[in-house]
Coordinates of C-alpha atoms in Angstrom, one line a residue:
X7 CA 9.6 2.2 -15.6
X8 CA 7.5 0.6 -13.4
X9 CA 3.7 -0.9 -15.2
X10 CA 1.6 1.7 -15.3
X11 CA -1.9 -0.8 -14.8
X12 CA -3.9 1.9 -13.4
X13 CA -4.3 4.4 -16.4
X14 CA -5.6 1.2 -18.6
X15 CA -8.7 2.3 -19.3
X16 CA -10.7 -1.0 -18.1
X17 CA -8.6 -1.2 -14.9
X18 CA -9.3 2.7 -13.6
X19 CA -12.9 1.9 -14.0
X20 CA -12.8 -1.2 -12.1
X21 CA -10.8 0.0 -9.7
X22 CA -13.0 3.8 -9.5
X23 CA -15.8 1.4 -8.4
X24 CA -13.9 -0.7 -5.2
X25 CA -15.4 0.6 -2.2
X26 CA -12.4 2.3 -1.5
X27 CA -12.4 4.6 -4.2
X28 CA -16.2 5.1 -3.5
X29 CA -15.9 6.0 0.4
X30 CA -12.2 6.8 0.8
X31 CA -10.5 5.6 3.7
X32 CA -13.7 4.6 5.6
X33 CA -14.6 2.3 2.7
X34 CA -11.2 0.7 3.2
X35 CA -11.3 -2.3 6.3
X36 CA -7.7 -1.9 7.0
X37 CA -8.2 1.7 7.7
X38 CA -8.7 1.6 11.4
X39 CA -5.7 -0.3 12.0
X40 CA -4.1 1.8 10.0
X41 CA -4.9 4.8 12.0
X42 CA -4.0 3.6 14.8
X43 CA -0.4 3.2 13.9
X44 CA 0.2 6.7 12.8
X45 CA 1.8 9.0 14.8
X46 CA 0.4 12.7 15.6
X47 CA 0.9 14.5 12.1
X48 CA 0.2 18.1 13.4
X49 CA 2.7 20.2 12.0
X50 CA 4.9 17.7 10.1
X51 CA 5.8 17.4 6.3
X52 CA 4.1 14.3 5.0
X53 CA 5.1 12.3 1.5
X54 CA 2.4 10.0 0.6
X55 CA 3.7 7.2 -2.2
X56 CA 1.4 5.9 -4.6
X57 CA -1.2 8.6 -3.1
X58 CA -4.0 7.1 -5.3
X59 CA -7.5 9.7 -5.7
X60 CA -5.8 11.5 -2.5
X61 CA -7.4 10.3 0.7
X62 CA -4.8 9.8 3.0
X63 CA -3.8 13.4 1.9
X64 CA -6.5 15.4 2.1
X65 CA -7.0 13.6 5.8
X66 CA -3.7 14.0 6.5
X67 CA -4.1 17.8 6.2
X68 CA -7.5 17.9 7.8
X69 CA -5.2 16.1 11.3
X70 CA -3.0 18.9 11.0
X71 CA 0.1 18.0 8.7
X72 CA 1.9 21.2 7.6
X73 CA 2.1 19.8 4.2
X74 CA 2.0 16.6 2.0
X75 CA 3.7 15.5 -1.4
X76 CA 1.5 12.8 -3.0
X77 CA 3.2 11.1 -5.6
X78 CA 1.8 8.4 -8.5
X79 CA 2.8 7.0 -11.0
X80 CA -0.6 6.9 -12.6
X81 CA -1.7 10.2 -14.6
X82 CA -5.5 9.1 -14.1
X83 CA -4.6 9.3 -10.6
X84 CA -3.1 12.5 -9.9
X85 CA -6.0 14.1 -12.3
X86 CA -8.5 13.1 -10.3
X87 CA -6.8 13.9 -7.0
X88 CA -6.1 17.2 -8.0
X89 CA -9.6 17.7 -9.0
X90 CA -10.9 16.8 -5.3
X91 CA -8.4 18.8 -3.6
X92 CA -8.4 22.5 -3.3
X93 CA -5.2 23.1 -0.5
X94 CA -2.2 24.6 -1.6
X95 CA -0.4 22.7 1.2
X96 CA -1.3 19.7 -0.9
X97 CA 1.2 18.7 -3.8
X98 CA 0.4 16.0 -5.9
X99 CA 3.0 14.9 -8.7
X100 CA 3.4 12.0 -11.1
X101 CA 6.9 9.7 -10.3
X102 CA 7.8 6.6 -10.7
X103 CA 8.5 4.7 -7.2
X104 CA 10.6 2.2 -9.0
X105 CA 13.3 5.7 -9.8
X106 CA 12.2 7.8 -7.2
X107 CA 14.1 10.8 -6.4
X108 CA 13.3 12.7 -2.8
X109 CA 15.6 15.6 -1.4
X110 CA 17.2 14.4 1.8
X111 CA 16.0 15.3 4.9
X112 CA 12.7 17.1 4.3
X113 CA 10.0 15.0 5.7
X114 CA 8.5 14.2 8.8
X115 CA 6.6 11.0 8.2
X116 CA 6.3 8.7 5.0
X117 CA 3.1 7.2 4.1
X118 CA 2.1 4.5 1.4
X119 CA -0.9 2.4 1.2
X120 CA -1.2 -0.6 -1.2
X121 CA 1.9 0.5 -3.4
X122 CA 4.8 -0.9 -3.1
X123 CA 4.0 -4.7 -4.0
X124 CA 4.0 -3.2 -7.5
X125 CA 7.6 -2.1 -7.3
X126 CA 10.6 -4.1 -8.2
X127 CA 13.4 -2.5 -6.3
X128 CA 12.3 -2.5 -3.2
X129 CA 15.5 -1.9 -1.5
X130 CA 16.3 1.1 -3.6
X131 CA 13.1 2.7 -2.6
X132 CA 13.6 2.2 0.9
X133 CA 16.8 3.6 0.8
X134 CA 15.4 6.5 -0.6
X135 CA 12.9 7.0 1.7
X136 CA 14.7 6.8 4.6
X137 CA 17.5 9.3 3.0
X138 CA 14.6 11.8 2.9
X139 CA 13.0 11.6 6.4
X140 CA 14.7 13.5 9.0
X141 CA 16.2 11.4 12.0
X142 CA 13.7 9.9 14.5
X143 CA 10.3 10.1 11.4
X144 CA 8.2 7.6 11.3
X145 CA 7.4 5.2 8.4
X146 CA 4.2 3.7 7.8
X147 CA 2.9 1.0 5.1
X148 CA 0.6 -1.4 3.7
X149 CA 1.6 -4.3 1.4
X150 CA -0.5 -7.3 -0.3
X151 CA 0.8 -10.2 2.1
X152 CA 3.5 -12.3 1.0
X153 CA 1.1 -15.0 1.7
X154 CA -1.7 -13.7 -0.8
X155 CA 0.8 -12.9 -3.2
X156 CA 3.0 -15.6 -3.8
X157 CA 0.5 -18.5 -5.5
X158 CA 1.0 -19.0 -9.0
X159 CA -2.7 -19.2 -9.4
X160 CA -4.2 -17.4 -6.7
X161 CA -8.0 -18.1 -5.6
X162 CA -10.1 -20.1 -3.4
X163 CA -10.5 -23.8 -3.5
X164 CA -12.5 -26.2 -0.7
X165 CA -11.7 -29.1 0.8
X166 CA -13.6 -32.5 1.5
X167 CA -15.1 -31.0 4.4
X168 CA -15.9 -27.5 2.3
X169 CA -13.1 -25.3 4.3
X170 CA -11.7 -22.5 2.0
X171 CA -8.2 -23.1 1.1
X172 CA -5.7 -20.9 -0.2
X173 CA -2.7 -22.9 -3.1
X174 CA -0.1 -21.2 -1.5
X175 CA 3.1 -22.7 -3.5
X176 CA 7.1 -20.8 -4.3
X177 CA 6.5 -18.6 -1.5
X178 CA 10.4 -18.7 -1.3
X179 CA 10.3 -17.8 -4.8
X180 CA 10.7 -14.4 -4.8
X181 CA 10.3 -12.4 -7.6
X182 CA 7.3 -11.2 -10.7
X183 CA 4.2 -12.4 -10.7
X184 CA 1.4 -11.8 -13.4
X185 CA -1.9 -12.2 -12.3
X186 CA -5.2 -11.2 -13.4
X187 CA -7.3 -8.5 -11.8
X188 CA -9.4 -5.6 -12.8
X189 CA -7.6 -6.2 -16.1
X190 CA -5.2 -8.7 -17.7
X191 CA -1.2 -9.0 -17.0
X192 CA -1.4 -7.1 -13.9
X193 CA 2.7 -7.3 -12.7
X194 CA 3.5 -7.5 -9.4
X195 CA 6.7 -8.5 -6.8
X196 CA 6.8 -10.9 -4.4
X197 CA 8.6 -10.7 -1.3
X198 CA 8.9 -12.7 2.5
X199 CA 7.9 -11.1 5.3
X200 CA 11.8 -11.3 6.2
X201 CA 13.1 -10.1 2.9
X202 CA 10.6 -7.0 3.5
X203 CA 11.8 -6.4 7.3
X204 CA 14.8 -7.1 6.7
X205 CA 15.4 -4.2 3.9
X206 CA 13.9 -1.8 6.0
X207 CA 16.4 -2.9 8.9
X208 CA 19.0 -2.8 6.5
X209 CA 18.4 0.6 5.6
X210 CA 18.8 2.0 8.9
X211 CA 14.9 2.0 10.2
X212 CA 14.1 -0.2 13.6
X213 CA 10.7 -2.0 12.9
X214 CA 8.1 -0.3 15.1
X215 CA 5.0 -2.7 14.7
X216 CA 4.1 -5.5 12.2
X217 CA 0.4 -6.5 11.7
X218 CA -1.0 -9.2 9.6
X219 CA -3.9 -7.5 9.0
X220 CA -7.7 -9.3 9.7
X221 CA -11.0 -7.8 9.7
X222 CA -12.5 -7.4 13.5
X223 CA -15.6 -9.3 14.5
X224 CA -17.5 -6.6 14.3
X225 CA -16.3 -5.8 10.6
X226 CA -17.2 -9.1 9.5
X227 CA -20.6 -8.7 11.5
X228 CA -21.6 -5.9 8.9
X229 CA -19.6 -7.4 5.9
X230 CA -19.9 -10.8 5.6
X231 CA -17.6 -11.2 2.5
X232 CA -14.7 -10.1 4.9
X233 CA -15.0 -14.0 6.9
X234 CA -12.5 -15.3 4.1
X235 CA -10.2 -12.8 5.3
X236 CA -9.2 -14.7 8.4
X237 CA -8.3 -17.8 6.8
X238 CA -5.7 -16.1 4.8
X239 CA -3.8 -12.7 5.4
X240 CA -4.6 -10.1 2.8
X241 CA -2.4 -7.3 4.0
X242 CA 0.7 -6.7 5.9
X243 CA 0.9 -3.4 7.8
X244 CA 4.0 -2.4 8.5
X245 CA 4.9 0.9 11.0
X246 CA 8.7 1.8 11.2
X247 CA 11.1 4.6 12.4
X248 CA 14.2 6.5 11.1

């Protein structure tokens, strides 16, 4: 079973005050691009992995999607999504992405934010998912970058001239890493970029669009804590097709 970090107690309340669990999607900078790698969801049969308090979901529905199965593994989180959703097209579960079990062919699109660095077998879980979308769905993701998550002691340092630098060292080391964030002993997976493209390849999807995600001018204009962001990628967005 896959670490269950987000029903600690001292994590879910660090994490219930990001701006993202605050504002929902618009409190997340990545949502724009995001967005505008989707596909039209009216009508289709959505499964959101690692679904979180439910904002993709309920704004899935609201663009038209037929129905949507949000899955988490965290009980915290699917209380709290169920609590702020009241849409009987809306199905919110508790699984475990690491054994994740889908019926075959009976989704339209596949949708995970900010999940899947936490899961071990990846290339099981691809598998799965693309087992369950019907032929010609779309696939769309967000990961931590391999590039944020691969120091063994992640964080900022300067150089002589005061530049932010980012340690990255083993980023061919592939594997567990144990950092410290929210809470203690946070466990999560490394991966390349080419180990993650190349799974979803291996499975049978064709890689649609890869973005190495960085906040817009703009963005930074209005948040100025978002400048580090373009010295070192934070997320990899991912949009692929069965």
């Amino acid at each position: 079973m896959a670490q269950n970090i987000y029903d600690k107690p001292e994590f879910f309340a660090g994490y219930s005050q990001l701006a993202r669990s605050v504002h929902g999607l618009d409190g997340a900078a990545e949502w724009p691009a995001i967005r505008a790698a989707l596909p039209d969801l009216s009508g289709l049969r959505v499964v959101d992995l690692g679904c979180g308090f439910g904002w993709f979901a309920r704004w899935a529905r609201e663009s038209g999607a037929a129905h949507v199965l949000g899955l988490d593994l965290s009980e915290n989180m699917i209380a709290r999504a169920r609590k702020d959703a009241d849409d009987a097209a809306i199905d919110y579960r508790i699984a475990d992405l690491d054994h994740l079990v889908l019926p075959e062919a009976s989704f339209d699109f596949a949708y995970s934010s900010l999940a899947f660095h936490y899961i071990e077998d990846f290339d099981r879980l691809v598998r799965t998912i693309h087992a369950s979308l019907l032929p010609g769905s779309q696939f769309v993701f967000t990961i931590e970058h391999p590039i944020y998550m691969a120091p063994t002691n992640p964080g900022w340092s300067s150089d002589a001239d005061g530049r932010r630098i980012w340690p990255l060292d083993r980023y061919s080391v592939e594997g567990e890493r144990v950092t410290d964030w929210l809470a203690k002993g946070v466990v999560k997976y490394h991966r390349t970029i080419g180990t993650t493209l190349n799974t979803l390849i291996k499975a049978g999807f064709s890689i649609r669009h890869v973005e190495e995600w960085r906040p817009t001018p703009e963005q930074i204009a209005a948040n100025p804590d978002l400048a580090e962001e373009v010295d070192r990628p934070m997320m990899l967005l991912v949009a692929a097709q069965r």
